[in-house]
């Protein structure tokens, strides 16, 4: 049954997992393109085979790409809501000039105003409001996943995992807030917005890679 907020939450987390799978695949392809030899313990060497296994509808996770796009829409919708705040930070000098230039270019993208992007956020919000405890449980789940990241042994993996989970938490906070009507963007911390946009960038690259592999 996917007609509830828990299913939406799980789809979003699965979407993050799909981003990781796409990054692994991209890394394999880049290693081949650069002519780098594989180590003996690097058993994943065929990017097309790994794409089919990890991300295709016929692979081990048939809904991997569907969930990738679902989570991508959540992040795009959150970025659209935070657009004015992000532009204000760019103009005030809180963001360095190089990053501000790239951010402005992204915020001008017509995809942020595409009504279809709001399908996933609207579905999540409608489902969360069906249960009196839904919003509270959603916040608790994101906190639990953030704490779980402390158990990751690899320092780099732990860092990227925490940023991704903070990005997801921020997207949910923007869409739902405490009442289901969304959060006041001025109350979102700059670190949370940075995590949101950093993870959104990874989603964009993952979607682009999947499109290339599917063509």
PDB file of N, CA and C in Angstrom, residues 32-108:
ATOM      1  N   UNK A  32      36.934   3.776 -16.528  1.00  0.00           N
ATOM      2  CA  UNK A  32      37.175   3.182 -17.843  1.00  0.00           C
ATOM      3  C   UNK A  32      37.593   4.258 -18.840  1.00  0.00           C
ATOM      4  N   UNK A  33      36.889   5.387 -18.832  1.00  0.00           N
ATOM      5  CA  UNK A  33      37.191   6.478 -19.771  1.00  0.00           C
ATOM      6  C   UNK A  33      38.597   7.027 -19.562  1.00  0.00           C
ATOM      7  N   UNK A  34      39.055   7.044 -18.309  1.00  0.00           N
ATOM      8  CA  UNK A  34      40.391   7.564 -17.994  1.00  0.00           C
ATOM      9  C   UNK A  34      41.483   6.513 -18.180  1.00  0.00           C
ATOM     10  N   UNK A  35      41.093   5.292 -18.501  1.00  0.00           N
ATOM     11  CA  UNK A  35      42.067   4.231 -18.720  1.00  0.00           C
ATOM     12  C   UNK A  35      42.725   3.727 -17.452  1.00  0.00           C
ATOM     13  N   UNK A  36      42.077   3.899 -16.305  1.00  0.00           N
ATOM     14  CA  UNK A  36      42.640   3.444 -15.039  1.00  0.00           C
ATOM     15  C   UNK A  36      42.380   1.947 -14.849  1.00  0.00           C
ATOM     16  N   UNK A  37      43.371   1.216 -14.368  1.00  0.00           N
ATOM     17  CA  UNK A  37      43.163  -0.217 -14.132  1.00  0.00           C
ATOM     18  C   UNK A  37      42.318  -0.446 -12.882  1.00  0.00           C
ATOM     19  N   UNK A  38      41.576  -1.531 -12.874  1.00  0.00           N
ATOM     20  CA  UNK A  38      40.784  -1.897 -11.703  1.00  0.00           C
ATOM     21  C   UNK A  38      41.635  -2.708 -10.736  1.00  0.00           C
ATOM     22  N   UNK A  39      41.407  -2.504  -9.445  1.00  0.00           N
ATOM     23  CA  UNK A  39      42.088  -3.304  -8.438  1.00  0.00           C
ATOM     24  C   UNK A  39      41.430  -4.677  -8.343  1.00  0.00           C
ATOM     25  N   UNK A  40      42.146  -5.619  -7.751  1.00  0.00           N
ATOM     26  CA  UNK A  40      41.633  -6.981  -7.677  1.00  0.00           C
ATOM     27  C   UNK A  40      40.310  -7.072  -6.917  1.00  0.00           C
ATOM     28  N   UNK A  41      40.142  -6.192  -5.905  1.00  0.00           N
ATOM     29  CA  UNK A  41      38.925  -6.267  -5.096  1.00  0.00           C
ATOM     30  C   UNK A  41      37.786  -5.417  -5.667  1.00  0.00           C
ATOM     31  N   UNK A  42      38.007  -4.781  -6.814  1.00  0.00           N
ATOM     32  CA  UNK A  42      36.963  -3.999  -7.467  1.00  0.00           C
ATOM     33  C   UNK A  42      36.225  -4.893  -8.468  1.00  0.00           C
ATOM     34  N   UNK A  43      35.171  -5.527  -7.986  1.00  0.00           N
ATOM     35  CA  UNK A  43      34.477  -6.536  -8.793  1.00  0.00           C
ATOM     36  C   UNK A  43      33.428  -5.925  -9.718  1.00  0.00           C
ATOM     37  N   UNK A  44      33.040  -4.676  -9.476  1.00  0.00           N
ATOM     38  CA  UNK A  44      32.056  -4.021 -10.339  1.00  0.00           C
ATOM     39  C   UNK A  44      32.814  -3.263 -11.422  1.00  0.00           C
ATOM     40  N   UNK A  45      32.830  -3.809 -12.632  1.00  0.00           N
ATOM     41  CA  UNK A  45      33.662  -3.236 -13.692  1.00  0.00           C
ATOM     42  C   UNK A  45      32.889  -2.909 -14.970  1.00  0.00           C
ATOM     43  N   UNK A  46      31.657  -3.319 -15.044  1.00  0.00           N
ATOM     44  CA  UNK A  46      30.844  -3.088 -16.243  1.00  0.00           C
ATOM     45  C   UNK A  46      29.713  -2.128 -15.894  1.00  0.00           C
ATOM     46  N   UNK A  47      29.820  -0.858 -16.291  1.00  0.00           N
ATOM     47  CA  UNK A  47      28.791   0.122 -15.907  1.00  0.00           C
ATOM     48  C   UNK A  47      27.405  -0.205 -16.446  1.00  0.00           C
ATOM     49  N   UNK A  48      27.339  -0.769 -17.640  1.00  0.00           N
ATOM     50  CA  UNK A  48      26.028  -1.110 -18.202  1.00  0.00           C
ATOM     51  C   UNK A  48      25.373  -2.240 -17.422  1.00  0.00           C
ATOM     52  N   UNK A  49      26.169  -3.247 -17.067  1.00  0.00           N
ATOM     53  CA  UNK A  49      25.631  -4.366 -16.291  1.00  0.00           C
ATOM     54  C   UNK A  49      25.196  -3.903 -14.908  1.00  0.00           C
ATOM     55  N   UNK A  50      25.979  -3.009 -14.291  1.00  0.00           N
ATOM     56  CA  UNK A  50      25.635  -2.503 -12.966  1.00  0.00           C
ATOM     57  C   UNK A  50      24.399  -1.609 -13.024  1.00  0.00           C
ATOM     58  N   UNK A  51      24.275  -0.852 -14.114  1.00  0.00           N
ATOM     59  CA  UNK A  51      23.083  -0.021 -14.273  1.00  0.00           C
ATOM     60  C   UNK A  51      21.840  -0.898 -14.362  1.00  0.00           C
ATOM     61  N   UNK A  52      21.927  -1.960 -15.144  1.00  0.00           N
ATOM     62  CA  UNK A  52      20.799  -2.879 -15.273  1.00  0.00           C
ATOM     63  C   UNK A  52      20.475  -3.536 -13.936  1.00  0.00           C
ATOM     64  N   UNK A  53      21.481  -3.881 -13.182  1.00  0.00           N
ATOM     65  CA  UNK A  53      21.265  -4.568 -11.912  1.00  0.00           C
ATOM     66  C   UNK A  53      20.713  -3.631 -10.841  1.00  0.00           C
ATOM     67  N   UNK A  54      21.271  -2.425 -10.775  1.00  0.00           N
ATOM     68  CA  UNK A  54      20.944  -1.523  -9.678  1.00  0.00           C
ATOM     69  C   UNK A  54      19.756  -0.604  -9.944  1.00  0.00           C
ATOM     70  N   UNK A  55      19.599  -0.161 -11.197  1.00  0.00           N
ATOM     71  CA  UNK A  55      18.676   0.939 -11.465  1.00  0.00           C
ATOM     72  C   UNK A  55      17.585   0.661 -12.489  1.00  0.00           C
ATOM     73  N   UNK A  56      17.738  -0.352 -13.295  1.00  0.00           N
ATOM     74  CA  UNK A  56      16.743  -0.579 -14.349  1.00  0.00           C
ATOM     75  C   UNK A  56      15.484  -1.226 -13.783  1.00  0.00           C
ATOM     76  N   UNK A  57      14.353  -1.075 -14.465  1.00  0.00           N
ATOM     77  CA  UNK A  57      13.100  -1.699 -14.018  1.00  0.00           C
ATOM     78  C   UNK A  57      13.176  -3.221 -13.959  1.00  0.00           C
ATOM     79  N   UNK A  58      14.140  -3.792 -14.666  1.00  0.00           N
ATOM     80  CA  UNK A  58      14.298  -5.249 -14.680  1.00  0.00           C
ATOM     81  C   UNK A  58      15.382  -5.722 -13.714  1.00  0.00           C
ATOM     82  N   UNK A  59      15.901  -4.811 -12.906  1.00  0.00           N
ATOM     83  CA  UNK A  59      16.996  -5.145 -11.997  1.00  0.00           C
ATOM     84  C   UNK A  59      16.521  -5.562 -10.622  1.00  0.00           C
ATOM     85  N   UNK A  60      17.443  -5.483  -9.658  1.00  0.00           N
ATOM     86  CA  UNK A  60      17.142  -5.905  -8.289  1.00  0.00           C
ATOM     87  C   UNK A  60      16.172  -4.960  -7.578  1.00  0.00           C
ATOM     88  N   UNK A  61      16.142  -3.695  -8.039  1.00  0.00           N
ATOM     89  CA  UNK A  61      15.224  -2.704  -7.444  1.00  0.00           C
ATOM     90  C   UNK A  61      14.405  -2.085  -8.573  1.00  0.00           C
ATOM     91  N   UNK A  62      13.311  -2.739  -8.965  1.00  0.00           N
ATOM     92  CA  UNK A  62      12.546  -2.297 -10.137  1.00  0.00           C
ATOM     93  C   UNK A  62      12.057  -0.853 -10.072  1.00  0.00           C
ATOM     94  N   UNK A  63      11.830  -0.340  -8.860  1.00  0.00           N
ATOM     95  CA  UNK A  63      11.302   1.022  -8.719  1.00  0.00           C
ATOM     96  C   UNK A  63      12.407   2.048  -8.444  1.00  0.00           C
ATOM     97  N   UNK A  64      13.658   1.667  -8.663  1.00  0.00           N
ATOM     98  CA  UNK A  64      14.782   2.554  -8.330  1.00  0.00           C
ATOM     99  C   UNK A  64      14.687   3.889  -9.041  1.00  0.00           C
ATOM    100  N   UNK A  65      14.452   3.882 -10.342  1.00  0.00           N
ATOM    101  CA  UNK A  65      14.400   5.145 -11.082  1.00  0.00           C
ATOM    102  C   UNK A  65      13.120   5.913 -10.792  1.00  0.00           C
ATOM    103  N   UNK A  66      12.022   5.193 -10.589  1.00  0.00           N
ATOM    104  CA  UNK A  66      10.774   5.874 -10.230  1.00  0.00           C
ATOM    105  C   UNK A  66      10.942   6.621  -8.907  1.00  0.00           C
ATOM    106  N   UNK A  67      11.583   5.978  -7.954  1.00  0.00           N
ATOM    107  CA  UNK A  67      11.813   6.618  -6.657  1.00  0.00           C
ATOM    108  C   UNK A  67      12.832   7.742  -6.767  1.00  0.00           C
ATOM    109  N   UNK A  68      13.796   7.587  -7.668  1.00  0.00           N
ATOM    110  CA  UNK A  68      14.771   8.652  -7.912  1.00  0.00           C
ATOM    111  C   UNK A  68      14.055   9.919  -8.365  1.00  0.00           C
ATOM    112  N   UNK A  69      13.145   9.782  -9.308  1.00  0.00           N
ATOM    113  CA  UNK A  69      12.419  10.936  -9.826  1.00  0.00           C
ATOM    114  C   UNK A  69      11.457  11.499  -8.776  1.00  0.00           C
ATOM    115  N   UNK A  70      10.857  10.638  -7.964  1.00  0.00           N
ATOM    116  CA  UNK A  70       9.958  11.104  -6.914  1.00  0.00           C
ATOM    117  C   UNK A  70      10.712  12.005  -5.929  1.00  0.00           C
ATOM    118  N   UNK A  71      11.862  11.513  -5.457  1.00  0.00           N
ATOM    119  CA  UNK A  71      12.658  12.300  -4.512  1.00  0.00           C
ATOM    120  C   UNK A  71      13.200  13.565  -5.178  1.00  0.00           C
ATOM    121  N   UNK A  72      13.579  13.447  -6.446  1.00  0.00           N
ATOM    122  CA  UNK A  72      14.075  14.612  -7.199  1.00  0.00           C
ATOM    123  C   UNK A  72      13.018  15.714  -7.221  1.00  0.00           C
ATOM    124  N   UNK A  73      11.759  15.332  -7.424  1.00  0.00           N
ATOM    125  CA  UNK A  73      10.673  16.319  -7.423  1.00  0.00           C
ATOM    126  C   UNK A  73      10.507  16.968  -6.055  1.00  0.00           C
ATOM    127  N   UNK A  74      10.685  16.183  -4.981  1.00  0.00           N
ATOM    128  CA  UNK A  74      10.604  16.765  -3.635  1.00  0.00           C
ATOM    129  C   UNK A  74      11.668  17.839  -3.447  1.00  0.00           C
ATOM    130  N   UNK A  75      12.878  17.557  -3.913  1.00  0.00           N
ATOM    131  CA  UNK A  75      13.979  18.505  -3.753  1.00  0.00           C
ATOM    132  C   UNK A  75      13.784  19.721  -4.655  1.00  0.00           C
ATOM    133  N   UNK A  76      13.343  19.505  -5.883  1.00  0.00           N
ATOM    134  CA  UNK A  76      13.094  20.636  -6.780  1.00  0.00           C
ATOM    135  C   UNK A  76      11.990  21.534  -6.234  1.00  0.00           C
ATOM    136  N   UNK A  77      10.933  20.904  -5.708  1.00  0.00           N
ATOM    137  CA  UNK A  77       9.838  21.687  -5.134  1.00  0.00           C
ATOM    138  C   UNK A  77      10.293  22.505  -3.943  1.00  0.00           C
ATOM    139  N   UNK A  78      11.164  21.916  -3.104  1.00  0.00           N
ATOM    140  CA  UNK A  78      11.689  22.641  -1.946  1.00  0.00           C
ATOM    141  C   UNK A  78      12.570  23.802  -2.386  1.00  0.00           C
ATOM    142  N   UNK A  79      13.391  23.573  -3.409  1.00  0.00           N
ATOM    143  CA  UNK A  79      14.258  24.640  -3.918  1.00  0.00           C
ATOM    144  C   UNK A  79      13.421  25.783  -4.492  1.00  0.00           C
ATOM    145  N   UNK A  80      12.321  25.443  -5.156  1.00  0.00           N
ATOM    146  CA  UNK A  80      11.443  26.483  -5.715  1.00  0.00           C
ATOM    147  C   UNK A  80      10.857  27.344  -4.600  1.00  0.00           C
ATOM    148  N   UNK A  81      10.463  26.717  -3.499  1.00  0.00           N
ATOM    149  CA  UNK A  81       9.914  27.472  -2.372  1.00  0.00           C
ATOM    150  C   UNK A  81      10.973  28.337  -1.692  1.00  0.00           C
ATOM    151  N   UNK A  82      12.215  27.881  -1.741  1.00  0.00           N
ATOM    152  CA  UNK A  82      13.306  28.608  -1.079  1.00  0.00           C
ATOM    153  C   UNK A  82      13.999  29.595  -2.015  1.00  0.00           C
ATOM    154  N   UNK A  83      13.485  29.750  -3.228  1.00  0.00           N
ATOM    155  CA  UNK A  83      14.160  30.554  -4.252  1.00  0.00           C
ATOM    156  C   UNK A  83      14.441  31.985  -3.788  1.00  0.00           C
ATOM    157  N   UNK A  84      13.449  32.655  -3.270  1.00  0.00           N
ATOM    158  CA  UNK A  84      13.633  34.057  -2.859  1.00  0.00           C
ATOM    159  C   UNK A  84      14.679  34.174  -1.757  1.00  0.00           C
ATOM    160  N   UNK A  85      14.642  33.255  -0.810  1.00  0.00           N
ATOM    161  CA  UNK A  85      15.620  33.278   0.293  1.00  0.00           C
ATOM    162  C   UNK A  85      17.027  33.036  -0.244  1.00  0.00           C
ATOM    163  N   UNK A  86      17.170  32.093  -1.173  1.00  0.00           N
ATOM    164  CA  UNK A  86      18.485  31.782  -1.741  1.00  0.00           C
ATOM    165  C   UNK A  86      19.018  32.967  -2.550  1.00  0.00           C
ATOM    166  N   UNK A  87      18.151  33.596  -3.318  1.00  0.00           N
ATOM    167  CA  UNK A  87      18.580  34.765  -4.095  1.00  0.00           C
ATOM    168  C   UNK A  87      18.973  35.919  -3.180  1.00  0.00           C
ATOM    169  N   UNK A  88      18.251  36.071  -2.085  1.00  0.00           N
ATOM    170  CA  UNK A  88      18.590  37.127  -1.130  1.00  0.00           C
ATOM    171  C   UNK A  88      19.967  36.891  -0.533  1.00  0.00           C
ATOM    172  N   UNK A  89      20.280  35.627  -0.223  1.00  0.00           N
ATOM    173  CA  UNK A  89      21.607  35.298   0.312  1.00  0.00           C
ATOM    174  C   UNK A  89      22.694  35.538  -0.729  1.00  0.00           C
ATOM    175  N   UNK A  90      22.372  35.270  -2.003  1.00  0.00           N
ATOM    176  CA  UNK A  90      23.339  35.540  -3.076  1.00  0.00           C
ATOM    177  C   UNK A  90      23.626  37.035  -3.174  1.00  0.00           C
ATOM    178  N   UNK A  91      22.574  37.832  -3.124  1.00  0.00           N
ATOM    179  CA  UNK A  91      22.710  39.277  -3.304  1.00  0.00           C
ATOM    180  C   UNK A  91      23.338  39.968  -2.092  1.00  0.00           C
ATOM    181  N   UNK A  92      23.200  39.363  -0.913  1.00  0.00           N
ATOM    182  CA  UNK A  92      23.741  39.979   0.299  1.00  0.00           C
ATOM    183  C   UNK A  92      25.209  39.640   0.535  1.00  0.00           C
ATOM    184  N   UNK A  93      25.748  38.739  -0.284  1.00  0.00           N
ATOM    185  CA  UNK A  93      27.148  38.368  -0.115  1.00  0.00           C
ATOM    186  C   UNK A  93      27.381  37.227   0.863  1.00  0.00           C
ATOM    187  N   UNK A  94      26.299  36.617   1.357  1.00  0.00           N
ATOM    188  CA  UNK A  94      26.452  35.489   2.278  1.00  0.00           C
ATOM    189  C   UNK A  94      26.981  34.242   1.565  1.00  0.00           C
ATOM    190  N   UNK A  95      26.823  34.236   0.234  1.00  0.00           N
ATOM    191  CA  UNK A  95      27.330  33.144  -0.598  1.00  0.00           C
ATOM    192  C   UNK A  95      28.409  33.720  -1.493  1.00  0.00           C
ATOM    193  N   UNK A  96      29.560  33.040  -1.613  1.00  0.00           N
ATOM    194  CA  UNK A  96      30.666  33.586  -2.404  1.00  0.00           C
ATOM    195  C   UNK A  96      30.251  33.740  -3.864  1.00  0.00           C
ATOM    196  N   UNK A  97      30.924  34.624  -4.573  1.00  0.00           N
ATOM    197  CA  UNK A  97      30.494  35.048  -5.906  1.00  0.00           C
ATOM    198  C   UNK A  97      30.415  33.899  -6.907  1.00  0.00           C
ATOM    199  N   UNK A  98      31.376  32.978  -6.866  1.00  0.00           N
ATOM    200  CA  UNK A  98      31.368  31.870  -7.825  1.00  0.00           C
ATOM    201  C   UNK A  98      30.155  30.959  -7.598  1.00  0.00           C
ATOM    202  N   UNK A  99      29.918  30.595  -6.321  1.00  0.00           N
ATOM    203  CA  UNK A  99      28.776  29.741  -5.996  1.00  0.00           C
ATOM    204  C   UNK A  99      27.468  30.476  -6.269  1.00  0.00           C
ATOM    205  N   UNK A 100      27.437  31.786  -5.983  1.00  0.00           N
ATOM    206  CA  UNK A 100      26.225  32.574  -6.201  1.00  0.00           C
ATOM    207  C   UNK A 100      25.865  32.626  -7.679  1.00  0.00           C
ATOM    208  N   UNK A 101      26.874  32.735  -8.533  1.00  0.00           N
ATOM    209  CA  UNK A 101      26.628  32.773  -9.975  1.00  0.00           C
ATOM    210  C   UNK A 101      26.007  31.467 -10.456  1.00  0.00           C
ATOM    211  N   UNK A 102      26.548  30.340  -9.999  1.00  0.00           N
ATOM    212  CA  UNK A 102      26.012  29.034 -10.386  1.00  0.00           C
ATOM    213  C   UNK A 102      24.608  28.835  -9.827  1.00  0.00           C
ATOM    214  N   UNK A 103      24.397  29.311  -8.601  1.00  0.00           N
ATOM    215  CA  UNK A 103      23.093  29.146  -7.960  1.00  0.00           C
ATOM    216  C   UNK A 103      22.024  29.979  -8.668  1.00  0.00           C
ATOM    217  N   UNK A 104      22.373  31.209  -9.039  1.00  0.00           N
ATOM    218  CA  UNK A 104      21.412  32.057  -9.753  1.00  0.00           C
ATOM    219  C   UNK A 104      20.998  31.405 -11.072  1.00  0.00           C
ATOM    220  N   UNK A 105      21.984  30.842 -11.781  1.00  0.00           N
ATOM    221  CA  UNK A 105      21.685  30.188 -13.062  1.00  0.00           C
ATOM    222  C   UNK A 105      20.709  29.037 -12.868  1.00  0.00           C
ATOM    223  N   UNK A 106      20.919  28.271 -11.797  1.00  0.00           N
ATOM    224  CA  UNK A 106      20.006  27.157 -11.534  1.00  0.00           C
ATOM    225  C   UNK A 106      18.619  27.654 -11.163  1.00  0.00           C
ATOM    226  N   UNK A 107      18.551  28.678 -10.329  1.00  0.00           N
ATOM    227  CA  UNK A 107      17.259  29.186  -9.870  1.00  0.00           C
ATOM    228  C   UNK A 107      16.452  29.830 -10.991  1.00  0.00           C
ATOM    229  N   UNK A 108      17.099  30.144 -12.103  1.00  0.00           N
ATOM    230  CA  UNK A 108      16.404  30.676 -13.273  1.00  0.00           C
ATOM    231  C   UNK A 108      15.852  29.566 -14.160  1.00  0.00           C
TER     232      UNK A 108
END
